[in-house]
XYZ file of C-alpha atoms in Angstrom:
512
model
C 40.221 -9.205 -48.573
C 39.578 -12.857 -50.127
C 42.441 -15.146 -49.742
C 43.991 -16.586 -52.784
C 44.437 -20.090 -53.481
C 48.099 -21.325 -52.662
C 49.252 -23.606 -55.473
C 51.549 -25.848 -53.402
C 54.579 -26.776 -54.646
C 55.904 -28.358 -56.798
C 57.649 -31.637 -54.463
C 53.992 -32.387 -53.286
C 52.417 -32.168 -56.996
C 53.778 -35.853 -56.891
C 51.659 -37.182 -54.928
C 48.856 -39.362 -55.564
C 45.537 -37.500 -56.401
C 43.525 -39.891 -53.539
C 46.639 -38.404 -50.842
C 46.054 -34.386 -51.955
C 43.531 -32.314 -49.288
C 41.133 -30.316 -50.514
C 41.051 -28.102 -47.274
C 42.264 -24.589 -47.789
C 45.441 -23.769 -45.645
C 43.985 -22.865 -42.530
C 42.027 -26.353 -42.437
C 38.539 -25.240 -43.787
C 36.547 -25.887 -47.235
C 34.914 -23.645 -49.617
C 31.265 -23.550 -48.969
C 28.547 -23.528 -52.484
C 27.432 -19.815 -52.754
C 24.178 -19.345 -53.762
C 24.408 -15.280 -54.784
C 20.746 -13.714 -55.747
C 19.702 -10.241 -56.072
C 21.015 -9.078 -52.819
C 24.256 -10.052 -53.742
C 26.744 -10.036 -56.589
C 27.697 -14.375 -57.725
C 30.229 -15.555 -57.229
C 32.062 -18.688 -58.760
C 31.359 -22.227 -57.163
C 33.169 -21.808 -54.163
C 33.014 -18.578 -51.314
C 36.024 -16.970 -50.675
C 34.433 -16.034 -47.556
C 35.296 -18.963 -45.951
C 38.529 -19.146 -46.849
C 39.767 -16.178 -45.107
C 40.745 -17.615 -42.028
C 44.483 -15.581 -40.769
C 46.216 -13.625 -42.626
C 46.487 -14.581 -46.601
C 49.697 -13.422 -47.693
C 51.204 -16.271 -45.206
C 51.438 -19.880 -46.766
C 50.152 -23.409 -45.837
C 52.579 -23.896 -42.676
C 50.788 -27.856 -42.280
C 49.243 -30.347 -44.052
C 46.532 -32.037 -43.666
C 47.523 -36.273 -43.962
C 45.048 -38.851 -45.539
C 41.701 -38.939 -43.481
C 42.337 -35.863 -41.710
C 39.976 -33.686 -45.078
C 37.487 -35.510 -45.459
C 36.662 -35.151 -40.771
C 36.771 -31.867 -41.537
C 34.390 -31.755 -44.048
C 31.664 -33.646 -41.601
C 32.600 -31.376 -38.524
C 31.921 -28.185 -40.948
C 28.423 -29.634 -42.498
C 27.401 -30.533 -39.346
C 28.281 -27.334 -38.539
C 25.787 -24.957 -40.065
C 23.425 -22.689 -38.856
C 21.367 -20.173 -39.920
C 22.524 -16.088 -39.311
C 20.912 -16.381 -36.270
C 21.713 -19.316 -34.992
C 19.507 -22.360 -34.472
C 17.494 -23.274 -37.246
C 14.012 -22.923 -36.468
C 11.330 -25.706 -37.291
C 8.363 -25.313 -39.770
C 5.361 -24.252 -38.336
C 1.962 -26.161 -39.824
C -1.009 -24.240 -40.821
C -3.682 -26.070 -37.452
C -5.207 -24.892 -34.359
C -2.639 -25.039 -31.378
C -2.683 -26.616 -28.348
C -3.535 -24.324 -25.749
C -0.340 -23.214 -24.705
C 3.129 -21.590 -25.559
C 5.327 -23.558 -26.143
C 8.891 -22.949 -27.177
C 9.526 -21.689 -30.138
C 13.122 -22.571 -31.479
C 14.147 -26.317 -29.972
C 17.241 -26.440 -27.987
C 20.223 -27.275 -30.184
C 22.006 -30.861 -30.653
C 25.396 -31.073 -29.784
C 26.183 -31.931 -33.244
C 25.133 -28.726 -34.846
C 27.624 -26.647 -32.489
C 30.457 -24.725 -34.925
C 33.907 -26.187 -33.733
C 35.470 -23.875 -31.464
C 39.300 -23.364 -33.312
C 39.483 -25.190 -36.610
C 43.241 -25.618 -36.084
C 43.181 -27.049 -32.816
C 42.865 -30.885 -33.397
C 46.456 -29.325 -35.888
C 48.136 -28.511 -32.356
C 47.024 -31.810 -30.799
C 48.397 -33.888 -33.302
C 51.147 -31.454 -33.812
C 54.953 -33.569 -33.476
C 57.413 -31.278 -33.127
C 58.082 -27.556 -31.128
C 58.439 -26.014 -34.368
C 54.476 -27.222 -36.166
C 53.037 -26.438 -32.786
C 54.614 -23.277 -32.933
C 53.436 -22.435 -36.421
C 49.915 -23.570 -35.736
C 49.296 -21.429 -32.015
C 50.409 -18.397 -34.413
C 47.112 -19.498 -37.230
C 44.816 -19.763 -34.422
C 46.150 -16.246 -33.270
C 45.531 -15.023 -37.109
C 42.315 -16.304 -37.024
C 41.044 -14.522 -34.114
C 41.900 -11.499 -35.702
C 40.517 -12.173 -38.447
C 36.816 -12.995 -37.130
C 37.433 -9.394 -35.199
C 37.712 -7.953 -37.936
C 34.972 -9.588 -40.355
C 33.148 -8.704 -36.822
C 33.380 -4.612 -37.752
C 31.884 -5.336 -41.058
C 28.908 -4.275 -41.865
C 27.952 -7.914 -42.549
C 29.354 -8.671 -38.512
C 27.819 -5.868 -37.161
C 24.053 -7.345 -38.140
C 24.997 -10.647 -37.604
C 26.755 -9.708 -34.271
C 23.227 -7.142 -33.575
C 21.038 -10.505 -35.017
C 23.425 -12.757 -31.688
C 21.651 -9.938 -29.168
C 18.847 -9.834 -29.777
C 18.274 -13.853 -29.534
C 16.198 -15.010 -26.673
C 17.583 -16.517 -24.153
C 16.140 -19.973 -23.113
C 16.060 -19.778 -19.699
C 13.705 -16.747 -19.940
C 11.927 -18.256 -22.330
C 11.134 -20.966 -20.018
C 10.301 -18.848 -17.140
C 7.998 -16.713 -19.237
C 6.300 -19.623 -20.775
C 5.164 -21.905 -17.595
C 4.595 -17.691 -16.326
C 2.085 -16.813 -18.982
C 0.442 -20.198 -20.107
C -0.708 -21.213 -15.500
C -2.355 -17.524 -16.416
C -4.182 -18.328 -19.866
C -5.205 -22.014 -19.405
C -6.658 -20.528 -16.502
C -8.614 -17.674 -16.988
C -9.796 -19.889 -20.270
C -11.143 -23.017 -18.053
C -13.170 -19.876 -15.571
C -14.722 -19.121 -19.100
C -15.900 -21.978 -20.633
C -16.924 -23.264 -16.737
C -19.508 -20.168 -16.622
C -22.343 -19.431 -18.087
C -21.895 -16.385 -20.108
C -21.733 -15.358 -23.891
C -18.241 -16.659 -24.036
C -18.202 -20.334 -22.411
C -17.510 -21.600 -26.193
C -13.829 -19.563 -26.933
C -10.795 -21.568 -27.704
C -7.715 -20.417 -27.902
C -5.647 -19.212 -30.454
C -1.798 -18.031 -30.275
C -0.344 -15.459 -32.262
C 2.184 -12.805 -33.071
C 5.454 -12.356 -33.197
C 6.691 -14.749 -30.242
C 4.127 -17.737 -32.037
C 6.149 -16.576 -35.499
C 9.498 -17.016 -34.216
C 10.609 -12.851 -35.106
C 10.196 -12.267 -31.180
C 13.283 -9.937 -30.026
C 15.359 -9.256 -27.539
C 12.726 -10.166 -24.399
C 10.021 -12.947 -24.094
C 7.663 -9.894 -22.544
C 4.692 -9.670 -25.156
C 1.856 -12.201 -25.877
C -0.786 -12.199 -28.392
C -3.370 -14.686 -27.690
C -6.554 -14.106 -29.283
C -9.478 -15.891 -27.754
C -12.341 -16.998 -30.523
C -15.195 -17.596 -30.770
C -17.142 -19.224 -33.862
C -19.480 -17.707 -35.352
C -22.042 -19.352 -37.972
C -24.051 -17.754 -40.423
C -23.301 -14.262 -40.531
C -23.760 -11.543 -42.714
C -20.644 -9.312 -43.014
C -21.241 -5.030 -44.325
C -18.152 -3.130 -45.612
C -18.198 0.276 -43.718
C -16.963 2.772 -46.065
C -15.201 1.249 -48.764
C -12.022 0.251 -46.047
C -12.148 -3.710 -46.710
C -10.972 -3.866 -43.486
C -13.687 -3.367 -41.135
C -16.601 -4.185 -41.148
C -20.284 -4.306 -39.495
C -21.216 -7.818 -38.546
C -24.919 -8.867 -38.504
C -27.007 -12.456 -38.426
C -28.414 -14.024 -40.919
C -30.762 -15.924 -38.425
C -30.924 -15.423 -34.954
C -31.673 -18.853 -33.889
C -33.456 -18.418 -30.129
C -31.659 -18.029 -27.295
C -28.419 -16.737 -29.029
C -26.086 -15.144 -25.747
C -24.409 -12.506 -29.016
C -28.058 -11.618 -28.971
C -27.395 -9.083 -26.297
C -24.880 -7.372 -28.024
C -27.129 -6.551 -31.021
C -27.859 -2.390 -31.659
C -30.471 -3.235 -34.189
C -29.307 -5.957 -36.713
C -25.640 -4.805 -35.593
C -23.629 -7.076 -33.296
C -22.182 -4.791 -31.568
C -17.944 -4.546 -31.255
C -18.159 -2.316 -28.993
C -20.598 -3.728 -26.532
C -19.109 -7.428 -26.646
C -15.475 -6.125 -25.970
C -17.001 -4.333 -22.958
C -18.345 -7.674 -21.295
C -15.779 -9.227 -22.689
C -13.254 -7.262 -20.163
C -15.415 -7.423 -17.651
C -14.755 -11.143 -17.164
C -11.575 -11.269 -17.156
C -11.228 -8.310 -14.260
C -13.666 -10.589 -12.770
C -11.288 -13.751 -13.099
C -7.767 -11.767 -12.585
C -8.673 -10.783 -8.932
C -9.411 -14.352 -8.403
C -5.963 -14.528 -9.025
C -3.795 -14.962 -5.400
C -1.061 -17.013 -6.190
C 0.437 -14.620 -9.027
C 1.434 -10.551 -9.665
C -1.449 -9.506 -12.002
C -3.657 -6.760 -13.048
C -5.502 -5.786 -15.976
C -4.218 -2.864 -17.756
C -6.449 0.706 -18.435
C -8.330 0.462 -21.764
C -6.702 1.770 -24.987
C -9.392 3.450 -27.280
C -9.367 1.414 -30.605
C -7.222 -1.336 -28.898
C -8.519 -4.844 -30.030
C -7.068 -6.325 -27.175
C -7.363 -6.826 -23.388
C -4.182 -6.742 -21.326
C -2.781 -8.303 -18.830
C 0.544 -6.893 -16.961
C 2.195 -10.041 -15.054
C 4.559 -8.424 -12.777
C 6.370 -11.246 -11.422
C 9.287 -12.509 -11.642
C 9.523 -9.975 -14.546
C 7.409 -7.418 -16.539
C 5.410 -9.410 -19.031
C 2.082 -7.967 -21.572
C -0.167 -10.450 -22.912
C -3.099 -9.108 -25.317
C -5.820 -11.374 -24.933
C -7.867 -10.455 -28.521
C -11.479 -11.266 -28.600
C -12.023 -12.837 -31.723
C -15.355 -13.929 -34.312
C -13.789 -17.124 -36.046
C -15.807 -17.438 -40.119
C -15.933 -20.490 -42.333
C -17.532 -18.593 -45.017
C -15.690 -17.299 -48.023
C -13.671 -14.580 -47.535
C -14.706 -11.372 -48.127
C -14.794 -9.913 -51.857
C -11.903 -7.211 -50.750
C -9.156 -9.747 -50.484
C -9.815 -11.409 -53.665
C -6.536 -9.834 -54.999
C -4.855 -10.393 -52.029
C -2.640 -12.927 -50.772
C -0.704 -12.504 -54.303
C 1.706 -15.851 -53.114
C 0.931 -17.435 -57.001
C 4.635 -16.808 -58.061
C 6.026 -17.525 -54.433
C 4.251 -20.359 -53.118
C 2.480 -21.380 -55.210
C -1.023 -21.680 -56.698
C -2.320 -23.953 -54.750
C -0.826 -22.618 -51.457
C -2.911 -19.365 -52.087
C -5.684 -21.639 -52.708
C -5.883 -23.873 -49.463
C -4.507 -21.301 -47.122
C -7.824 -18.627 -48.608
C -10.309 -22.185 -47.706
C -8.735 -21.403 -43.919
C -11.495 -19.350 -41.587
C -10.797 -15.957 -41.555
C -11.473 -13.938 -38.592
C -13.048 -10.521 -37.122
C -11.236 -8.642 -33.797
C -13.405 -5.656 -31.994
C -10.922 -3.034 -33.684
C -12.733 0.141 -33.790
C -12.684 1.784 -37.020
C -11.377 5.844 -37.144
C -13.727 8.506 -37.937
C -11.792 11.845 -37.863
C -10.386 11.745 -34.007
C -12.987 9.430 -32.761
C -13.447 5.631 -33.154
C -16.612 3.737 -34.500
C -18.178 1.234 -31.727
C -19.672 -0.755 -34.113
C -17.366 -2.307 -36.398
C -15.361 -4.950 -36.525
C -11.253 -6.030 -38.926
C -10.538 -8.363 -40.693
C -7.995 -10.310 -39.113
C -5.233 -13.046 -40.809
C -3.002 -13.580 -37.932
C -3.003 -16.749 -38.159
C -2.436 -16.893 -42.050
C 0.482 -14.565 -41.308
C 2.028 -17.150 -39.251
C 1.643 -20.110 -41.822
C 3.599 -17.602 -44.476
C 6.814 -16.846 -41.888
C 6.893 -20.098 -40.683
C 7.051 -21.926 -44.548
C 8.721 -19.050 -46.119
C 11.221 -20.529 -48.985
C 10.686 -21.371 -52.290
C 12.435 -24.839 -51.708
C 9.986 -27.143 -48.549
C 13.262 -27.393 -46.589
C 14.257 -22.959 -46.499
C 15.881 -23.036 -43.527
C 14.336 -26.516 -41.505
C 17.313 -28.122 -40.103
C 19.576 -29.621 -42.758
C 18.110 -27.261 -45.290
C 19.776 -24.695 -47.099
C 19.588 -21.115 -45.155
C 18.059 -17.925 -46.141
C 17.871 -14.407 -44.047
C 14.466 -13.464 -45.067
C 13.335 -13.455 -41.593
C 16.606 -12.335 -40.299
C 16.011 -9.132 -42.192
C 12.576 -8.583 -40.360
C 14.061 -8.873 -37.104
C 16.698 -6.371 -38.120
C 14.391 -3.497 -39.226
C 12.042 -4.059 -36.321
C 14.435 -3.282 -33.643
C 16.035 -0.796 -35.269
C 11.997 0.864 -36.077
C 11.762 -0.260 -31.961
C 14.617 2.003 -30.994
C 14.384 4.378 -33.046
C 10.918 5.227 -31.656
C 12.150 4.444 -28.037
C 13.795 7.978 -28.653
C 11.318 9.744 -31.086
C 7.261 10.240 -29.942
C 7.239 11.400 -33.464
C 7.383 7.996 -34.373
C 4.025 6.469 -32.839
C 2.274 5.694 -35.996
C 3.833 3.807 -36.727
C 4.473 -0.654 -35.104
C 5.606 -3.937 -36.066
C 2.721 -4.517 -38.458
C 3.691 -2.094 -40.924
C 7.367 -3.541 -41.270
C 5.960 -7.130 -41.567
C 3.470 -5.944 -44.210
C 6.540 -4.662 -46.289
C 8.718 -7.671 -45.733
C 5.816 -9.933 -46.986
C 5.581 -7.625 -49.931
C 9.294 -7.662 -50.591
C 9.291 -11.367 -50.650
C 6.578 -11.228 -53.406
C 8.935 -9.521 -55.363
C 12.155 -11.506 -54.555
C 11.198 -15.270 -54.250
C 13.930 -17.163 -54.773
C 15.985 -18.354 -51.558
C 19.330 -17.617 -54.101
C 17.737 -14.006 -53.212
C 18.038 -14.112 -49.686
C 21.100 -15.864 -48.933
C 22.754 -15.409 -45.771
C 25.929 -14.865 -46.769
C 24.564 -11.194 -48.236
C 22.488 -10.233 -45.160
C 23.979 -6.207 -44.822
C 23.149 -5.970 -48.817
C 19.456 -8.237 -48.841
C 18.588 -5.857 -45.732
C 19.503 -2.224 -47.452
C 17.814 -3.209 -49.956
C 14.667 -3.870 -47.529
C 15.810 -0.610 -45.857
C 15.513 1.328 -49.289
C 11.356 -0.450 -49.464
C 10.370 -0.038 -46.677
C 11.661 4.462 -47.411
C 10.006 3.986 -50.758
C 6.859 2.765 -49.179
C 7.347 5.616 -47.137
C 8.653 8.496 -49.524
C 4.944 7.642 -51.620
C 2.931 6.914 -48.674
C 1.924 3.717 -49.759
C 1.797 0.195 -48.152
C -1.209 -1.132 -49.176
C -2.983 -4.448 -47.267
C -0.901 -7.852 -47.731
C -4.872 -9.557 -47.762
C -6.650 -6.292 -48.543
C -5.500 -4.515 -51.229
C -7.418 -1.165 -51.319
C -6.355 -0.698 -47.701
C -3.266 1.565 -47.444
C -1.531 1.722 -44.361
C 0.439 4.150 -45.105
C -3.081 6.745 -45.868
C -3.251 10.265 -44.830
C -6.132 9.651 -42.967
C -4.347 6.498 -40.122
C -0.601 8.268 -40.163
C 0.814 12.179 -41.893
C 3.427 13.002 -43.670
C 4.780 14.754 -41.192
C 5.649 11.885 -39.602
C 6.646 9.430 -42.327
C 9.076 12.707 -43.523
C 10.696 12.628 -40.135
C 10.874 8.558 -40.556
C 12.781 8.630 -43.739
C 15.423 10.988 -41.778
C 15.966 8.805 -39.377
C 16.176 5.681 -41.276
C 18.685 7.129 -43.797
C 20.564 8.571 -40.745
C 20.952 5.107 -39.750
C 21.898 3.935 -42.835
C 24.597 5.896 -44.163
C 26.179 6.252 -40.356
C 27.076 2.123 -39.880
C 23.965 1.708 -37.746
C 25.225 3.340 -34.906
C 21.516 2.704 -32.477
C 22.557 -0.465 -32.442
C 24.997 -0.024 -30.470
C 22.419 1.397 -28.187
C 21.962 -2.539 -25.989
């Protein structure tokens, strides 16, 4: 359906070049294309920008001197990503103990014009000319409707509906901030083993990939533990037993030792007990502590007013020593973000959360699991080979759009099928990190080819399910899709559902 650029009449060709317009017949300007492996390479101009109205009609209006440059400025200033407002980059540093709005408000100059043809109508000097402009406007509306019905348009429409509403973000942030700050302050001011905890915000909300509603938050309460020794549990690479190299007199954590081993279950149990005591003292908010989930490292708060909000408070041990040997070949970003970036990130602390290793149908209560959520958050915010990727004024990509769409697809499928309970958004995030590693160039994630990029990611994810192989991004020998963690029947069921959605235009996306 790409429109063809019309040759101007012979009478216009005699005019000086300075007075010729560089706009198309609909008043738009062709934008440069950066097609990569996710879409066919195009020429210097994108035909998609020319398709506004009936492509068989000849131009009915002529741009006056000065009009073309004005429109070029408007269109350049209105450029946004596939999801709307460009996101600000994040830097690897300790965040203040507060929830910040992850998406800055759009400035007026970033808003696209409502109707590109509107200025022509306003300046029309004759009745006939104004009538033609109105006809073009109607054609423009029709073409936009047709675009929404294409695979590309449908996905962009879904992303638009998944954007967090600013008013809800503000309300949720205020409520969560108030409660988390209060718990942190009380914990610091009481004589307990956790009086030195600090806050670290993690999870999809702070990674700016949260979808639908700001109703889930992950907050780490980190506790630095110097001079620890790790003993790998059953060659997993991910689970460890923690020992102290030397236990100084008066070490408050000595209460949680079982022999030489720091018991994760004992420490988490005490942590939960203190939080429950402090929550009981909160009288001005409707908040409670949910029942403990077997194997979960989090103490989950449920806030019921003004809307239901779930807050996972995760206890984490912070170690500033070298990363464990099991991570040596992990974080494969050398050909993507570079050797210097990988070296810098590996100098950051790593964390251990009280996650019990599964042994048959039971859990090992002493184990801790490695966590690199702070590194994942940094990568998601600094994901381009170009440093300005997705910054205001920078070139956009659709990496995070593909992640949001796949997260939403899995979320909707899990609502309908209990067979998918074993799958989680971390599987999606791990898979797309590998996908970005294999396709590192920004041009391979051109937002103009969102549909093709998303389809390539779905194929990659399905391949991981078929081969039963999804290796942890930081721990290459830890397979998240192993038989021990997820049975083959569940993986085959998810393959079937994903393929059905792909082949039928994602009918589940229409169930809002």
